[in-house]
Amino acid sequence: MRKLNLTKALKNALPYVLTLILVGIMTFVAEILGEGEIIFPEITALAIGYMVTQKQGWKVNDRRMIALIAICAVAGVLTVRYIKVGLYLEILIAFVFAQILFMFSGTTFAPMISAIVLPVMMQTESFIYPIAAFLLTIAVVLFRRFLLKVKIRDKEYFQSVNLHAKSDVIDTAVRTICVAVVGFFAIWSGFKFAIAPPLLVAFTEFSRPKNKARNKPVKTVLLITVCAFVGAVSRYVLNMTLGLLLTVAALTATAIMLVIVHFTKMYIPPAGALTILSMIIPSESVLLYPLQILVGTAVIMLLSRLLFMKRQN
């Protein structure tokens, strides 16, 4: 009986271990090569929503997930390279593109939004970023298939969804107006991470019909903020103060984040992405990062409840 319990515990732990392996390899390779663009924060969100949770977080299949991440990552870099209209407008253009693609993707795969907005916010022009995002997404897919093969996760059959009905168009328009207004004040005030790419993903998910997270607003805001805080403190203490490898900080933060989501049973993918995002933001932004995330999360949760909740119920 003890052996059976141990085997079950090891199987349950495997998705978490694979997530740590993925983060460790990604961050270590980025450090060794000196290419920060290799670090793709959304990979932890994909790991939570596609591997860690018992039931996958989105209606999407392997091919569409890989294709959508690749398209958006390339589009983000191209936006920075060729659309020179200032950070605010570039973020807004990237967000609108992602929202339109989201509507016609046949999926509910919101993390694609972060894939395009992140390089814009960080002003990334290197094509190393989309290559890394593409390869890391493939790694998540392969890990997921491995979990299916060893029967730790159950296969879920994908059926395309229609997200371009009149109500969806209205939702997209309202979301865009909200991001335009909030984004303006965030950029103007120097609190640009209040509209950090994973928060734009969270806003899209929170404003979807029957979203469960917005029914627990305080717990959701706290969870996301605590995960961002864990990431920022890990980087500040372990990497910036003690001089340890960024990989050590990323692994520590990810491990703590996974413990938090496991014991709270709140598997919110953007919380994972925000944990790793703290590893690549400018060093001068690290200390205020959790506060910016708190403000941004509170605002998008408030907007989601005020503008979407009653109409969608």
GROMACS .gro file of N, CA, C and O in nm, residues 216-275:
model
  240
  216LYS      N    1  -1.426   3.501  -0.747
  216LYS     CA    2  -1.341   3.507  -0.628
  216LYS      C    3  -1.242   3.622  -0.646
  216LYS      O    4  -1.121   3.600  -0.656
  217PRO      N    5  -1.292   3.745  -0.651
  217PRO     CA    6  -1.206   3.857  -0.688
  217PRO      C    7  -1.088   3.881  -0.594
  217PRO      O    8  -0.976   3.903  -0.638
  218VAL      N    9  -1.114   3.878  -0.463
  218VAL     CA   10  -1.007   3.907  -0.367
  218VAL      C   11  -0.901   3.798  -0.371
  218VAL      O   12  -0.781   3.828  -0.376
  219LYS      N   13  -0.942   3.673  -0.370
  219LYS     CA   14  -0.846   3.561  -0.373
  219LYS      C   15  -0.764   3.562  -0.502
  219LYS      O   16  -0.643   3.535  -0.501
  220THR      N   17  -0.831   3.594  -0.613
  220THR     CA   18  -0.762   3.597  -0.742
  220THR      C   19  -0.658   3.708  -0.747
  220THR      O   20  -0.543   3.686  -0.788
  221VAL      N   21  -0.697   3.827  -0.703
  221VAL     CA   22  -0.604   3.941  -0.702
  221VAL      C   23  -0.485   3.912  -0.611
  221VAL      O   24  -0.370   3.938  -0.645
  222LEU      N   25  -0.514   3.854  -0.495
  222LEU     CA   26  -0.407   3.823  -0.399
  222LEU      C   27  -0.312   3.717  -0.455
  222LEU      O   28  -0.189   3.729  -0.443
  223LEU      N   29  -0.368   3.613  -0.516
  223LEU     CA   30  -0.284   3.507  -0.572
  223LEU      C   31  -0.188   3.561  -0.677
  223LEU      O   32  -0.067   3.533  -0.674
  224ILE      N   33  -0.241   3.637  -0.771
  224ILE     CA   34  -0.159   3.692  -0.878
  224ILE      C   35  -0.052   3.786  -0.823
  224ILE      O   36   0.065   3.780  -0.862
  225THR      N   37  -0.091   3.871  -0.727
  225THR     CA   38   0.004   3.966  -0.669
  225THR      C   39   0.113   3.894  -0.590
  225THR      O   40   0.231   3.929  -0.600
  226VAL      N   41   0.075   3.794  -0.513
  226VAL     CA   42   0.173   3.718  -0.434
  226VAL      C   43   0.274   3.648  -0.525
  226VAL      O   44   0.394   3.647  -0.497
  227CYS      N   45   0.226   3.591  -0.635
  227CYS     CA   46   0.317   3.525  -0.729
  227CYS      C   47   0.414   3.624  -0.792
  227CYS      O   48   0.534   3.594  -0.809
  228ALA      N   49   0.365   3.743  -0.826
  228ALA     CA   50   0.454   3.848  -0.879
  228ALA      C   51   0.555   3.890  -0.773
  228ALA      O   52   0.673   3.914  -0.802
  229PHE      N   53   0.509   3.900  -0.648
  229PHE     CA   54   0.596   3.936  -0.536
  229PHE      C   55   0.705   3.831  -0.516
  229PHE      O   56   0.823   3.865  -0.496
  230VAL      N   57   0.667   3.705  -0.523
  230VAL     CA   58   0.763   3.595  -0.509
  230VAL      C   59   0.872   3.605  -0.616
  230VAL      O   60   0.991   3.589  -0.589
  231GLY      N   61   0.829   3.631  -0.739
  231GLY     CA   62   0.925   3.645  -0.849
  231GLY      C   63   1.019   3.761  -0.827
  231GLY      O   64   1.142   3.747  -0.844
  232ALA      N   65   0.964   3.876  -0.789
  232ALA     CA   66   1.047   3.996  -0.770
  232ALA      C   67   1.145   3.979  -0.655
  232ALA      O   68   1.263   4.015  -0.666
  233VAL      N   69   1.099   3.924  -0.543
  233VAL     CA   70   1.186   3.904  -0.426
  233VAL      C   71   1.295   3.802  -0.457
  233VAL      O   72   1.411   3.821  -0.419
  234SER      N   73   1.258   3.695  -0.527
  234SER     CA   74   1.358   3.593  -0.563
  234SER      C   75   1.468   3.654  -0.648
  234SER      O   76   1.587   3.628  -0.625
  235ARG      N   77   1.430   3.734  -0.746
  235ARG     CA   78   1.532   3.795  -0.831
  235ARG      C   79   1.616   3.896  -0.753
  235ARG      O   80   1.739   3.898  -0.764
  236TYR      N   81   1.549   3.981  -0.673
  236TYR     CA   82   1.620   4.086  -0.601
  236TYR      C   83   1.718   4.028  -0.500
  236TYR      O   84   1.834   4.071  -0.493
  237VAL      N   85   1.674   3.929  -0.423
  237VAL     CA   86   1.758   3.873  -0.317
  237VAL      C   87   1.864   3.778  -0.374
  237VAL      O   88   1.984   3.792  -0.346
  238LEU      N   89   1.821   3.681  -0.452
  238LEU     CA   90   1.912   3.576  -0.497
  238LEU      C   91   2.006   3.620  -0.610
  238LEU      O   92   2.125   3.586  -0.610
  239ASN      N   93   1.951   3.697  -0.706
  239ASN     CA   94   2.030   3.735  -0.822
  239ASN      C   95   2.096   3.872  -0.806
  239ASN      O   96   2.218   3.886  -0.819
  240MET      N   97   2.017   3.973  -0.775
  240MET     CA   98   2.069   4.109  -0.771
  240MET      C   99   2.153   4.137  -0.646
  240MET      O  100   2.249   4.214  -0.650
  241THR      N  101   2.116   4.077  -0.531
  241THR     CA  102   2.187   4.104  -0.406
  241THR      C  103   2.297   4.003  -0.378
  241THR      O  104   2.412   4.039  -0.352
  242LEU      N  105   2.264   3.874  -0.387
  242LEU     CA  106   2.362   3.770  -0.355
  242LEU      C  107   2.447   3.730  -0.475
  242LEU      O  108   2.548   3.661  -0.460
  243GLY      N  109   2.406   3.773  -0.594
  243GLY     CA  110   2.486   3.745  -0.713
  243GLY      C  111   2.476   3.603  -0.766
  243GLY      O  112   2.560   3.561  -0.845
  244LEU      N  113   2.373   3.530  -0.724
  244LEU     CA  114   2.354   3.395  -0.775
  244LEU      C  115   2.299   3.401  -0.917
  244LEU      O  116   2.250   3.506  -0.962
  245LEU      N  117   2.308   3.290  -0.987
  245LEU     CA  118   2.257   3.284  -1.124
  245LEU      C  119   2.108   3.319  -1.128
  245LEU      O  120   2.033   3.285  -1.035
  246LEU      N  121   2.067   3.383  -1.235
  246LEU     CA  122   1.925   3.413  -1.254
  246LEU      C  123   1.845   3.282  -1.258
  246LEU      O  124   1.729   3.279  -1.217
  247THR      N  125   1.908   3.177  -1.305
  247THR     CA  126   1.842   3.046  -1.310
  247THR      C  127   1.799   3.001  -1.171
  247THR      O  128   1.690   2.946  -1.153
  248VAL      N  129   1.884   3.027  -1.072
  248VAL     CA  130   1.851   2.990  -0.933
  248VAL      C  131   1.728   3.068  -0.886
  248VAL      O  132   1.637   3.013  -0.823
  249ALA      N  133   1.726   3.198  -0.918
  249ALA     CA  134   1.612   3.282  -0.879
  249ALA      C  135   1.485   3.236  -0.949
  249ALA      O  136   1.377   3.228  -0.887
  250ALA      N  137   1.494   3.206  -1.079
  250ALA     CA  138   1.377   3.163  -1.155
  250ALA      C  139   1.322   3.030  -1.104
  250ALA      O  140   1.200   3.013  -1.091
  251LEU      N  141   1.412   2.936  -1.076
  251LEU     CA  142   1.369   2.805  -1.025
  251LEU      C  143   1.307   2.818  -0.886
  251LEU      O  144   1.204   2.754  -0.857
  252THR      N  145   1.366   2.899  -0.802
  252THR     CA  146   1.312   2.920  -0.667
  252THR      C  147   1.173   2.982  -0.674
  252THR      O  148   1.079   2.935  -0.608
  253ALA      N  149   1.160   3.087  -0.754
  253ALA     CA  150   1.031   3.155  -0.767
  253ALA      C  151   0.925   3.062  -0.825
  253ALA      O  152   0.810   3.060  -0.779
  254THR      N  153   0.963   2.985  -0.927
  254THR     CA  154   0.868   2.893  -0.991
  254THR      C  155   0.823   2.784  -0.894
  254THR      O  156   0.704   2.750  -0.888
  255ALA      N  157   0.917   2.731  -0.816
  255ALA     CA  158   0.883   2.627  -0.718
  255ALA      C  159   0.784   2.680  -0.615
  255ALA      O  160   0.683   2.613  -0.583
  256ILE      N  161   0.809   2.801  -0.565
  256ILE     CA  162   0.718   2.860  -0.466
  256ILE      C  163   0.583   2.888  -0.528
  256ILE      O  164   0.477   2.862  -0.469
  257MET      N  165   0.583   2.940  -0.651
  257MET     CA  166   0.458   2.967  -0.722
  257MET      C  167   0.375   2.840  -0.740
  257MET      O  168   0.253   2.839  -0.718
  258LEU      N  169   0.441   2.730  -0.777
  258LEU     CA  170   0.370   2.604  -0.797
  258LEU      C  171   0.312   2.552  -0.666
  258LEU      O  172   0.201   2.495  -0.665
  259VAL      N  173   0.384   2.570  -0.557
  259VAL     CA  174   0.332   2.530  -0.425
  259VAL      C  175   0.207   2.611  -0.392
  259VAL      O  176   0.106   2.558  -0.344
  260ILE      N  177   0.213   2.741  -0.421
  260ILE     CA  178   0.099   2.829  -0.392
  260ILE      C  179  -0.024   2.787  -0.472
  260ILE      O  180  -0.134   2.772  -0.416
  261VAL      N  181  -0.010   2.768  -0.603
  261VAL     CA  182  -0.126   2.735  -0.685
  261VAL      C  183  -0.178   2.594  -0.650
  261VAL      O  184  -0.299   2.568  -0.658
  262HIS      N  185  -0.087   2.505  -0.610
  262HIS     CA  186  -0.130   2.369  -0.575
  262HIS      C  187  -0.215   2.368  -0.450
  262HIS      O  188  -0.323   2.306  -0.446
  263PHE      N  189  -0.170   2.438  -0.348
  263PHE     CA  190  -0.243   2.434  -0.220
  263PHE      C  191  -0.366   2.525  -0.218
  263PHE      O  192  -0.459   2.501  -0.141
  264THR      N  193  -0.367   2.627  -0.301
  264THR     CA  194  -0.489   2.711  -0.311
  264THR      C  195  -0.589   2.652  -0.410
  264THR      O  196  -0.705   2.693  -0.412
  265LYS      N  197  -0.541   2.559  -0.495
  265LYS     CA  198  -0.625   2.499  -0.600
  265LYS      C  199  -0.674   2.605  -0.699
  265LYS      O  200  -0.776   2.588  -0.765
  266MET      N  201  -0.600   2.714  -0.710
  266MET     CA  202  -0.635   2.821  -0.804
  266MET      C  203  -0.529   2.821  -0.915
  266MET      O  204  -0.427   2.890  -0.907
  267TYR      N  205  -0.555   2.742  -1.018
  267TYR     CA  206  -0.459   2.726  -1.127
  267TYR      C  207  -0.481   2.835  -1.232
  267TYR      O  208  -0.544   2.812  -1.335
  268ILE      N  209  -0.432   2.954  -1.201
  268ILE     CA  210  -0.450   3.070  -1.288
  268ILE      C  211  -0.320   3.090  -1.368
  268ILE      O  212  -0.220   3.139  -1.313
  269PRO      N  213  -0.319   3.053  -1.496
  269PRO     CA  214  -0.195   3.058  -1.575
  269PRO      C  215  -0.120   3.191  -1.573
  269PRO      O  216   0.004   3.191  -1.561
  270PRO      N  217  -0.189   3.307  -1.583
  270PRO     CA  218  -0.113   3.433  -1.582
  270PRO      C  219  -0.028   3.454  -1.457
  270PRO      O  220   0.072   3.525  -1.462
  271ALA      N  221  -0.066   3.391  -1.346
  271ALA     CA  222   0.014   3.403  -1.223
  271ALA      C  223   0.153   3.345  -1.246
  271ALA      O  224   0.254   3.399  -1.198
  272GLY      N  225   0.160   3.235  -1.320
  272GLY     CA  226   0.289   3.175  -1.351
  272GLY      C  227   0.372   3.264  -1.441
  272GLY      O  228   0.494   3.281  -1.420
  273ALA      N  229   0.309   3.321  -1.543
  273ALA     CA  230   0.381   3.408  -1.636
  273ALA      C  231   0.435   3.532  -1.565
  273ALA      O  232   0.546   3.577  -1.593
  274LEU      N  233   0.357   3.588  -1.472
  274LEU     CA  234   0.401   3.707  -1.401
  274LEU      C  235   0.517   3.676  -1.307
  274LEU      O  236   0.600   3.764  -1.279
  275THR      N  237   0.524   3.554  -1.259
  275THR     CA  238   0.637   3.513  -1.175
  275THR      C  239   0.767   3.521  -1.253
  275THR      O  240   0.868   3.573  -1.205
   0.00000   0.00000   0.00000
